[in-house]
Amino acid sequence: MEATIEVAGLHKRFGSTVALDGMSFVVQPGKVTGFVGPNGAGKSTTMRVILGLDTPDQGTALVDGQPYAKLRRPLSHIGALLDAGALQPGRSARNHLLWLAHSQGMTVQRVDEVIEQAGLGTAARRKAGGYSLGMRQRLGIAAAMLGDPPILMLDEPFNGLDPEGIVWARAFLRSLAAQGRAVLVSSHLMSELQDTADHLVVTGRGRVIADTSVAELIAAASGDRVTLRTRERSQAMTVLAQAGGTVATTDRDTLSVGGLPAERVVTLLTEAGVPFAEVSAHRASLEEAYMEMTRDAVEFRAQPVQEATP
Ligand code: ADP
């Protein structure tokens, strides 16, 4: 069986707070799956249940077809980064990794490989107490990679990374998926997953709102509109409408055309001798697609609401 995470019908309450309310999804190998939703949607709780750190009131979570607690060498099945702050401040990153590796029968050589992979370099010998959040994230990613697992699960790995770190993390996650691994990455910001995720599990209030490929989501939100710039607006409108297009003016010299592909628009205008400057197919951003999808879900907010300052 290919390595996956399977979550089915998870329910979990903390006192009167419903954290999980029927959370269900499957993480596929060879893909980066974005696990998105506002703060409080239940992402971290789901991840803790997957690792056996929280017990659900109802439902199951399987890693490689088994509950985490039943895995004989868990780090060789799944690597996880849940809380980058969970470090001994007096211990260096390298010692932290050596300690983890020894407890699992892994070699010093493996420790140095993951230090290299995570871009920790010489900082790995400094005490972890002085690390920035970005360095802690890299150390957490290095620890998750120790057992060379086919499944990676990272909770908000972009938090605290500088722009260079974000570029690195995106490429790193893509390379893990390209190697055939199943990668689950949570984020409360959809924009962080642009050009990174192949698939999305969108959550709100403890359950899944949408489970879709990024390509499908963007295609659905983009529609099939073509944007066109031309000095001869009315001439262009006539030609395109006659060919069956629906044409709307969006600016003084800009038209938005529906029902005709961009190549056809170019051919029609060229044949009719109508001058034009620019033709582009509209492609929605992931953020736009997300807004579109969640527009009617009133309970859902794309961004956490800022606390009002008195
Ligand atoms: P997310 O990771 O999507 O931000 P969480 O899983 O952290 O969401 O939280 C889901 C809900 O459960 C929130 O309302 C949160 O306050 C609550 N919650 C999570 N862990 C605990 C806990 N240990 N005790 C009480 N409430 C908790």
mmCIF file of C-alpha atoms and ligand atoms in Angstrom:
data_model
loop_
_atom_site.group_PDB
_atom_site.id
_atom_site.type_symbol
_atom_site.label_atom_id
_atom_site.label_comp_id
_atom_site.label_asym_id
_atom_site.label_seq_id
_atom_site.Cartn_x
_atom_site.Cartn_y
_atom_site.Cartn_z
ATOM 1 C CA MET A 1 0.000 0.000 0.000
ATOM 2 C CA GLU A 2 1.210 3.507 -0.761
ATOM 3 C CA ALA A 3 1.868 5.695 2.231
ATOM 4 C CA THR A 4 -1.051 7.895 3.225
ATOM 5 C CA ILE A 5 -2.750 9.552 6.130
ATOM 6 C CA GLU A 6 -6.441 8.693 6.449
ATOM 7 C CA VAL A 7 -8.637 10.667 8.796
ATOM 8 C CA ALA A 8 -12.254 9.543 9.151
ATOM 9 C CA GLY A 9 -15.079 11.157 11.102
ATOM 10 C CA LEU A 10 -13.001 12.768 13.863
ATOM 11 C CA HIS A 11 -14.930 14.433 16.670
ATOM 12 C CA LYS A 12 -13.242 16.129 19.616
ATOM 13 C CA ARG A 13 -14.449 18.500 22.307
ATOM 14 C CA PHE A 14 -12.435 20.440 24.859
ATOM 15 C CA GLY A 15 -15.052 21.194 27.522
ATOM 16 C CA SER A 16 -17.740 23.123 25.703
ATOM 17 C CA THR A 17 -15.491 23.897 22.693
ATOM 18 C CA VAL A 18 -16.054 21.700 19.662
ATOM 19 C CA ALA A 19 -12.595 21.392 18.099
ATOM 20 C CA LEU A 20 -13.393 18.646 15.572
ATOM 21 C CA ASP A 21 -16.803 18.010 14.109
ATOM 22 C CA GLY A 22 -16.526 15.145 11.626
ATOM 23 C CA MET A 23 -13.080 15.900 10.124
ATOM 24 C CA SER A 24 -12.402 13.441 7.262
ATOM 25 C CA PHE A 25 -9.826 13.397 4.446
ATOM 26 C CA VAL A 26 -7.062 11.331 2.839
ATOM 27 C CA VAL A 27 -3.553 12.647 2.081
ATOM 28 C CA GLN A 28 -2.182 11.286 -1.200
ATOM 29 C CA PRO A 29 1.457 10.357 -1.935
ATOM 30 C CA GLY A 30 3.387 12.423 -4.484
ATOM 31 C CA LYS A 31 1.537 15.614 -3.619
ATOM 32 C CA VAL A 32 1.757 18.599 -1.339
ATOM 33 C CA THR A 33 -1.645 18.835 0.338
ATOM 34 C CA GLY A 34 -2.436 22.205 1.884
ATOM 35 C CA PHE A 35 -4.469 21.961 5.080
ATOM 36 C CA VAL A 36 -5.990 25.438 5.255
ATOM 37 C CA GLY A 37 -8.521 27.294 7.325
ATOM 38 C CA PRO A 38 -8.672 30.127 9.849
ATOM 39 C CA ASN A 39 -7.117 29.879 13.297
ATOM 40 C CA GLY A 40 -9.247 27.630 15.481
ATOM 41 C CA ALA A 41 -10.542 25.511 12.566
ATOM 42 C CA GLY A 42 -9.120 22.347 14.116
ATOM 43 C CA LYS A 43 -5.965 21.809 12.050
ATOM 44 C CA SER A 44 -3.513 21.365 14.934
ATOM 45 C CA THR A 45 -5.945 19.182 16.859
ATOM 46 C CA THR A 46 -6.274 16.935 13.797
ATOM 47 C CA MET A 47 -2.498 16.694 13.523
ATOM 48 C CA ARG A 48 -2.152 15.849 17.201
ATOM 49 C CA VAL A 49 -4.785 13.117 16.821
ATOM 50 C CA ILE A 50 -2.866 11.710 13.822
ATOM 51 C CA LEU A 51 0.241 11.444 16.037
ATOM 52 C CA GLY A 52 -1.703 9.917 18.935
ATOM 53 C CA LEU A 53 -1.069 12.995 21.147
ATOM 54 C CA ASP A 54 -4.809 13.683 21.511
ATOM 55 C CA THR A 55 -7.525 11.049 21.706
ATOM 56 C CA PRO A 56 -10.606 11.732 19.584
ATOM 57 C CA ASP A 57 -14.075 11.296 21.103
ATOM 58 C CA GLN A 58 -15.037 9.550 17.884
ATOM 59 C CA GLY A 59 -13.422 8.588 14.569
ATOM 60 C CA THR A 60 -10.077 7.200 13.427
ATOM 61 C CA ALA A 61 -6.747 8.440 12.119
ATOM 62 C CA LEU A 62 -4.428 6.032 10.308
ATOM 63 C CA VAL A 63 -0.814 6.451 9.209
ATOM 64 C CA ASP A 64 0.277 3.926 6.604
ATOM 65 C CA GLY A 65 -2.904 2.008 7.388
ATOM 66 C CA GLN A 66 -2.288 1.817 11.152
ATOM 67 C CA PRO A 67 -2.961 3.940 14.216
ATOM 68 C CA TYR A 68 0.272 5.851 15.062
ATOM 69 C CA ALA A 69 0.669 4.015 18.377
ATOM 70 C CA LYS A 70 0.833 0.687 16.539
ATOM 71 C CA LEU A 71 3.708 1.730 14.225
ATOM 72 C CA ARG A 72 6.888 -0.086 15.184
ATOM 73 C CA ARG A 73 9.347 2.553 13.929
ATOM 74 C CA PRO A 74 7.122 5.653 13.729
ATOM 75 C CA LEU A 75 9.825 8.094 12.510
ATOM 76 C CA SER A 76 10.381 5.915 9.446
ATOM 77 C CA HIS A 77 6.668 6.199 8.578
ATOM 78 C CA ILE A 78 5.872 9.830 9.335
ATOM 79 C CA GLY A 79 7.943 12.902 10.156
ATOM 80 C CA ALA A 80 6.126 15.749 11.867
ATOM 81 C CA LEU A 81 6.727 19.343 12.878
ATOM 82 C CA LEU A 82 4.014 20.509 15.250
ATOM 83 C CA ASP A 83 5.605 22.976 17.619
ATOM 84 C CA ALA A 84 8.913 24.473 16.574
ATOM 85 C CA GLY A 85 9.322 25.995 20.041
ATOM 86 C CA ALA A 86 9.574 22.605 21.771
ATOM 87 C CA LEU A 87 13.348 22.646 22.254
ATOM 88 C CA GLN A 88 15.848 22.476 25.088
ATOM 89 C CA PRO A 89 17.314 26.015 24.944
ATOM 90 C CA GLY A 90 20.730 24.897 26.207
ATOM 91 C CA ARG A 91 21.153 22.192 23.606
ATOM 92 C CA SER A 92 22.532 22.828 20.122
ATOM 93 C CA ALA A 93 20.470 21.859 17.107
ATOM 94 C CA ARG A 94 22.963 19.123 16.275
ATOM 95 C CA ASN A 95 22.786 17.669 19.777
ATOM 96 C CA HIS A 96 18.994 17.835 19.713
ATOM 97 C CA LEU A 97 19.028 15.826 16.467
ATOM 98 C CA LEU A 98 21.676 13.396 17.771
ATOM 99 C CA TRP A 99 19.563 12.743 20.838
ATOM 100 C CA LEU A 100 16.501 12.053 18.656
ATOM 101 C CA ALA A 101 18.508 9.893 16.257
ATOM 102 C CA HIS A 102 20.076 7.773 19.018
ATOM 103 C CA SER A 103 16.696 7.076 20.572
ATOM 104 C CA GLN A 104 15.626 5.625 17.216
ATOM 105 C CA GLY A 105 18.787 3.728 16.327
ATOM 106 C CA MET A 106 19.850 6.180 13.612
ATOM 107 C CA THR A 107 23.375 7.238 12.672
ATOM 108 C CA VAL A 108 25.414 10.435 13.134
ATOM 109 C CA GLN A 109 25.800 10.515 9.363
ATOM 110 C CA ARG A 110 22.010 10.764 8.999
ATOM 111 C CA VAL A 111 21.990 13.696 11.431
ATOM 112 C CA ASP A 112 24.543 15.562 9.317
ATOM 113 C CA GLU A 113 22.547 14.823 6.161
ATOM 114 C CA VAL A 114 19.356 16.390 7.532
ATOM 115 C CA ILE A 115 21.295 19.410 8.889
ATOM 116 C CA GLU A 116 22.537 19.936 5.338
ATOM 117 C CA GLN A 117 19.079 19.356 3.784
ATOM 118 C CA ALA A 118 17.389 21.821 6.127
ATOM 119 C CA GLY A 119 20.021 24.477 5.465
ATOM 120 C CA LEU A 120 21.068 24.721 9.127
ATOM 121 C CA GLY A 121 24.770 24.659 8.280
ATOM 122 C CA THR A 122 27.191 25.855 10.955
ATOM 123 C CA ALA A 123 24.330 27.296 13.057
ATOM 124 C CA ALA A 124 23.567 23.686 13.990
ATOM 125 C CA ARG A 125 26.376 23.815 16.584
ATOM 126 C CA ARG A 126 25.017 26.917 18.353
ATOM 127 C CA LYS A 127 22.638 26.660 21.300
ATOM 128 C CA ALA A 128 19.016 26.413 20.173
ATOM 129 C CA GLY A 129 17.940 28.967 22.805
ATOM 130 C CA GLY A 130 19.305 31.774 20.603
ATOM 131 C CA TYR A 131 17.539 30.635 17.449
ATOM 132 C CA SER A 132 15.077 32.769 15.516
ATOM 133 C CA LEU A 133 11.673 31.201 14.838
ATOM 134 C CA GLY A 134 12.817 30.611 11.250
ATOM 135 C CA MET A 135 15.836 28.601 12.467
ATOM 136 C CA ARG A 136 13.606 26.620 14.808
ATOM 137 C CA GLN A 137 11.337 25.809 11.879
ATOM 138 C CA ARG A 138 14.340 24.554 9.901
ATOM 139 C CA LEU A 139 15.463 22.471 12.870
ATOM 140 C CA GLY A 140 11.943 21.026 13.181
ATOM 141 C CA ILE A 141 11.978 20.147 9.479
ATOM 142 C CA ALA A 142 15.406 18.501 9.901
ATOM 143 C CA ALA A 143 14.039 16.428 12.804
ATOM 144 C CA ALA A 144 11.004 15.398 10.745
ATOM 145 C CA MET A 145 13.322 14.156 7.972
ATOM 146 C CA LEU A 146 15.507 11.999 10.263
ATOM 147 C CA GLY A 147 13.756 8.696 9.582
ATOM 148 C CA ASP A 148 13.546 9.411 5.809
ATOM 149 C CA PRO A 149 9.763 8.982 6.094
ATOM 150 C CA PRO A 150 7.371 8.627 3.136
ATOM 151 C CA ILE A 151 4.924 10.961 4.930
ATOM 152 C CA LEU A 152 5.644 14.491 6.213
ATOM 153 C CA MET A 153 3.236 16.550 8.272
ATOM 154 C CA LEU A 154 4.094 20.172 9.095
ATOM 155 C CA ASP A 155 1.976 22.581 11.131
ATOM 156 C CA GLU A 156 2.392 26.192 9.885
ATOM 157 C CA PRO A 157 5.988 25.681 8.685
ATOM 158 C CA PHE A 158 6.087 29.123 7.014
ATOM 159 C CA ASN A 159 5.537 30.970 10.307
ATOM 160 C CA GLY A 160 8.540 33.080 11.186
ATOM 161 C CA LEU A 161 10.447 32.391 7.976
ATOM 162 C CA ASP A 162 12.016 35.345 6.177
ATOM 163 C CA PRO A 163 11.323 35.708 2.416
ATOM 164 C CA GLU A 164 14.401 33.650 1.533
ATOM 165 C CA GLY A 165 13.283 30.961 3.991
ATOM 166 C CA ILE A 166 9.816 30.868 2.429
ATOM 167 C CA VAL A 167 11.273 30.380 -1.055
ATOM 168 C CA TRP A 168 13.486 27.610 0.329
ATOM 169 C CA ALA A 169 10.627 25.907 2.208
ATOM 170 C CA ARG A 170 8.370 25.939 -0.866
ATOM 171 C CA ALA A 171 11.032 24.358 -3.071
ATOM 172 C CA PHE A 172 11.881 21.843 -0.359
ATOM 173 C CA LEU A 173 8.247 20.743 0.059
ATOM 174 C CA ARG A 174 7.860 20.460 -3.720
ATOM 175 C CA SER A 175 10.979 18.282 -3.913
ATOM 176 C CA LEU A 176 9.640 15.972 -1.185
ATOM 177 C CA ALA A 177 6.410 15.467 -3.131
ATOM 178 C CA ALA A 178 8.375 14.943 -6.361
ATOM 179 C CA GLN A 179 10.174 12.084 -4.584
ATOM 180 C CA GLY A 180 6.739 10.464 -4.126
ATOM 181 C CA ARG A 181 6.209 11.435 -0.491
ATOM 182 C CA ALA A 182 2.842 12.457 0.955
ATOM 183 C CA VAL A 183 3.208 15.983 2.374
ATOM 184 C CA LEU A 184 0.546 17.621 4.553
ATOM 185 C CA VAL A 185 1.161 21.314 5.319
ATOM 186 C CA SER A 186 -1.158 23.459 7.400
ATOM 187 C CA SER A 187 -1.545 27.211 7.012
ATOM 188 C CA HIS A 188 -4.067 29.850 8.033
ATOM 189 C CA LEU A 189 -3.026 31.917 4.980
ATOM 190 C CA MET A 190 -3.997 30.628 1.567
ATOM 191 C CA SER A 191 -1.421 32.856 -0.153
ATOM 192 C CA GLU A 192 1.409 30.887 1.494
ATOM 193 C CA LEU A 193 0.356 27.805 -0.457
ATOM 194 C CA GLN A 194 0.383 29.484 -3.894
ATOM 195 C CA ASP A 195 2.776 27.575 -6.169
ATOM 196 C CA THR A 196 3.342 25.005 -3.412
ATOM 197 C CA ALA A 197 0.218 22.891 -2.879
ATOM 198 C CA ASP A 198 -1.184 20.487 -5.471
ATOM 199 C CA HIS A 199 -4.213 19.666 -3.430
ATOM 200 C CA LEU A 200 -6.215 21.485 -0.758
ATOM 201 C CA VAL A 201 -8.212 20.342 2.229
ATOM 202 C CA VAL A 202 -10.046 23.498 3.299
ATOM 203 C CA THR A 203 -11.380 23.467 6.852
ATOM 204 C CA GLY A 204 -13.674 25.556 9.015
ATOM 205 C CA ARG A 205 -15.176 24.829 12.409
ATOM 206 C CA GLY A 206 -13.742 21.361 12.797
ATOM 207 C CA ARG A 207 -14.723 19.922 9.459
ATOM 208 C CA VAL A 208 -13.782 19.877 5.774
ATOM 209 C CA ILE A 209 -15.393 22.573 3.604
ATOM 210 C CA ALA A 210 -13.658 21.567 0.371
ATOM 211 C CA ASP A 211 -11.304 18.810 -0.752
ATOM 212 C CA THR A 212 -10.055 19.707 -4.229
ATOM 213 C CA SER A 213 -7.053 19.913 -6.525
ATOM 214 C CA VAL A 214 -5.563 23.409 -6.820
ATOM 215 C CA ALA A 215 -5.832 23.234 -10.632
ATOM 216 C CA GLU A 216 -9.587 22.559 -10.480
ATOM 217 C CA LEU A 217 -10.171 25.241 -7.902
ATOM 218 C CA ILE A 218 -8.309 27.888 -9.926
ATOM 219 C CA ALA A 219 -9.941 26.840 -13.214
ATOM 220 C CA ALA A 220 -13.401 27.091 -11.635
ATOM 221 C CA ALA A 221 -12.673 30.542 -10.199
ATOM 222 C CA SER A 222 -10.986 31.861 -13.346
ATOM 223 C CA GLY A 223 -13.992 31.262 -15.608
ATOM 224 C CA ASP A 224 -12.981 31.463 -19.265
ATOM 225 C CA ARG A 225 -12.632 35.192 -19.642
ATOM 226 C CA VAL A 226 -10.081 36.859 -21.855
ATOM 227 C CA THR A 227 -8.943 40.429 -21.274
ATOM 228 C CA LEU A 228 -8.206 42.554 -24.323
ATOM 229 C CA ARG A 229 -6.783 46.051 -24.795
ATOM 230 C CA THR A 230 -7.708 47.943 -27.966
ATOM 231 C CA ARG A 231 -8.070 51.520 -29.205
ATOM 232 C CA GLU A 232 -10.929 50.405 -31.463
ATOM 233 C CA ARG A 233 -13.260 49.221 -28.771
ATOM 234 C CA SER A 234 -16.582 49.331 -30.606
ATOM 235 C CA GLN A 235 -15.139 47.683 -33.734
ATOM 236 C CA ALA A 236 -13.680 44.873 -31.614
ATOM 237 C CA MET A 237 -16.955 44.434 -29.746
ATOM 238 C CA THR A 238 -18.857 44.016 -33.008
ATOM 239 C CA VAL A 239 -16.425 41.439 -34.442
ATOM 240 C CA LEU A 240 -16.282 39.370 -31.233
ATOM 241 C CA ALA A 241 -20.046 39.507 -30.579
ATOM 242 C CA GLN A 242 -20.716 38.347 -34.145
ATOM 243 C CA ALA A 243 -18.459 35.335 -33.488
ATOM 244 C CA GLY A 244 -20.550 34.431 -30.412
ATOM 245 C CA GLY A 245 -18.523 36.064 -27.662
ATOM 246 C CA THR A 246 -20.049 37.956 -24.747
ATOM 247 C CA VAL A 247 -18.197 41.222 -24.471
ATOM 248 C CA ALA A 248 -18.127 43.714 -21.602
ATOM 249 C CA THR A 249 -16.172 46.936 -21.274
ATOM 250 C CA THR A 250 -14.093 47.115 -18.123
ATOM 251 C CA ASP A 251 -12.024 50.252 -18.756
ATOM 252 C CA ARG A 252 -11.608 52.985 -21.389
ATOM 253 C CA ASP A 253 -9.587 50.730 -23.686
ATOM 254 C CA THR A 254 -10.155 47.327 -22.097
ATOM 255 C CA LEU A 255 -12.682 44.612 -22.906
ATOM 256 C CA SER A 256 -13.499 41.412 -21.064
ATOM 257 C CA VAL A 257 -14.522 38.619 -23.440
ATOM 258 C CA GLY A 258 -16.374 35.424 -22.496
ATOM 259 C CA GLY A 259 -17.072 32.339 -24.589
ATOM 260 C CA LEU A 260 -14.055 32.584 -26.901
ATOM 261 C CA PRO A 261 -10.555 31.242 -26.238
ATOM 262 C CA ALA A 262 -7.664 33.728 -26.407
ATOM 263 C CA GLU A 263 -6.292 32.266 -29.687
ATOM 264 C CA ARG A 264 -9.691 32.676 -31.382
ATOM 265 C CA VAL A 265 -9.916 36.303 -30.197
ATOM 266 C CA VAL A 266 -6.503 37.009 -31.742
ATOM 267 C CA THR A 267 -7.460 35.339 -35.048
ATOM 268 C CA LEU A 268 -10.803 37.154 -35.317
ATOM 269 C CA LEU A 269 -9.330 40.593 -34.630
ATOM 270 C CA THR A 270 -6.380 40.046 -36.984
ATOM 271 C CA GLU A 271 -8.643 38.879 -39.814
ATOM 272 C CA ALA A 272 -10.942 41.888 -39.321
ATOM 273 C CA GLY A 273 -7.964 44.260 -39.187
ATOM 274 C CA VAL A 274 -8.815 45.558 -35.703
ATOM 275 C CA PRO A 275 -5.698 46.787 -33.862
ATOM 276 C CA PHE A 276 -5.144 45.466 -30.326
ATOM 277 C CA ALA A 277 -2.327 45.716 -27.817
ATOM 278 C CA GLU A 278 -2.755 42.910 -25.347
ATOM 279 C CA VAL A 279 -4.739 39.687 -25.010
ATOM 280 C CA SER A 280 -4.543 37.643 -21.821
ATOM 281 C CA ALA A 281 -6.537 34.791 -20.348
ATOM 282 C CA HIS A 282 -7.559 35.600 -16.781
ATOM 283 C CA ARG A 283 -6.102 33.193 -14.234
ATOM 284 C CA ALA A 284 -7.413 33.607 -10.703
ATOM 285 C CA SER A 285 -4.886 33.622 -7.878
ATOM 286 C CA LEU A 286 -5.255 30.962 -5.221
ATOM 287 C CA GLU A 287 -6.411 33.679 -2.822
ATOM 288 C CA GLU A 288 -9.154 34.798 -5.250
ATOM 289 C CA ALA A 289 -10.273 31.199 -5.757
ATOM 290 C CA TYR A 290 -10.391 30.720 -2.010
ATOM 291 C CA MET A 291 -12.472 33.878 -1.516
ATOM 292 C CA GLU A 292 -14.845 32.758 -4.244
ATOM 293 C CA MET A 293 -15.236 29.306 -2.723
ATOM 294 C CA THR A 294 -15.847 30.572 0.790
ATOM 295 C CA ARG A 295 -17.952 33.614 -0.137
ATOM 296 C CA ASP A 296 -21.199 31.934 0.855
ATOM 297 C CA ALA A 297 -19.797 30.162 3.880
ATOM 298 C CA VAL A 298 -20.617 32.982 6.304
ATOM 299 C CA GLU A 299 -18.933 31.267 9.223
ATOM 300 C CA PHE A 300 -15.678 31.309 7.337
ATOM 301 C CA ARG A 301 -13.000 33.989 7.305
ATOM 302 C CA ALA A 302 -10.022 33.885 4.998
ATOM 303 C CA GLN A 303 -7.856 35.825 7.429
ATOM 304 C CA PRO A 304 -7.945 35.858 11.198
ATOM 305 C CA VAL A 305 -9.737 38.934 12.478
ATOM 306 C CA GLN A 306 -7.328 41.389 14.098
ATOM 307 C CA GLU A 307 -7.977 42.090 17.753
ATOM 308 C CA ALA A 308 -9.336 45.616 18.142
ATOM 309 C CA THR A 309 -6.987 47.815 20.133
ATOM 310 C CA PRO A 310 -8.785 50.000 22.676
HETATM 311 P P1 ADP B 1 -6.100 25.469 14.298
HETATM 312 O O1 ADP B 1 -4.886 24.617 14.359
HETATM 313 O O2 ADP B 1 -6.887 25.304 13.041
HETATM 314 O O3 ADP B 1 -5.813 26.904 14.593
HETATM 315 P P2 ADP B 1 -6.838 24.122 16.780
HETATM 316 O O4 ADP B 1 -6.904 22.678 16.455
HETATM 317 O O5 ADP B 1 -5.625 24.629 17.455
HETATM 318 O O6 ADP B 1 -7.119 24.961 15.443
HETATM 319 O O7 ADP B 1 -8.080 24.526 17.690
HETATM 320 C C1 ADP B 1 -9.415 24.143 17.428
HETATM 321 C C2 ADP B 1 -10.291 24.608 18.590
HETATM 322 O O8 ADP B 1 -10.028 23.797 19.743
HETATM 323 C C3 ADP B 1 -10.055 26.043 19.014
HETATM 324 O O9 ADP B 1 -11.288 26.593 19.416
HETATM 325 C C4 ADP B 1 -9.104 25.892 20.195
HETATM 326 O O10 ADP B 1 -9.237 26.985 21.079
HETATM 327 C C5 ADP B 1 -9.586 24.596 20.824
HETATM 328 N N1 ADP B 1 -8.500 23.854 21.513
HETATM 329 C C6 ADP B 1 -7.443 23.271 20.920
HETATM 330 N N2 ADP B 1 -6.668 22.649 21.844
HETATM 331 C C7 ADP B 1 -7.256 22.853 23.049
HETATM 332 C C8 ADP B 1 -6.946 22.467 24.399
HETATM 333 N N3 ADP B 1 -5.861 21.725 24.686
HETATM 334 N N4 ADP B 1 -7.787 22.878 25.366
HETATM 335 C C9 ADP B 1 -8.883 23.609 25.085
HETATM 336 N N5 ADP B 1 -9.236 24.004 23.853
HETATM 337 C C10 ADP B 1 -8.432 23.630 22.839
#
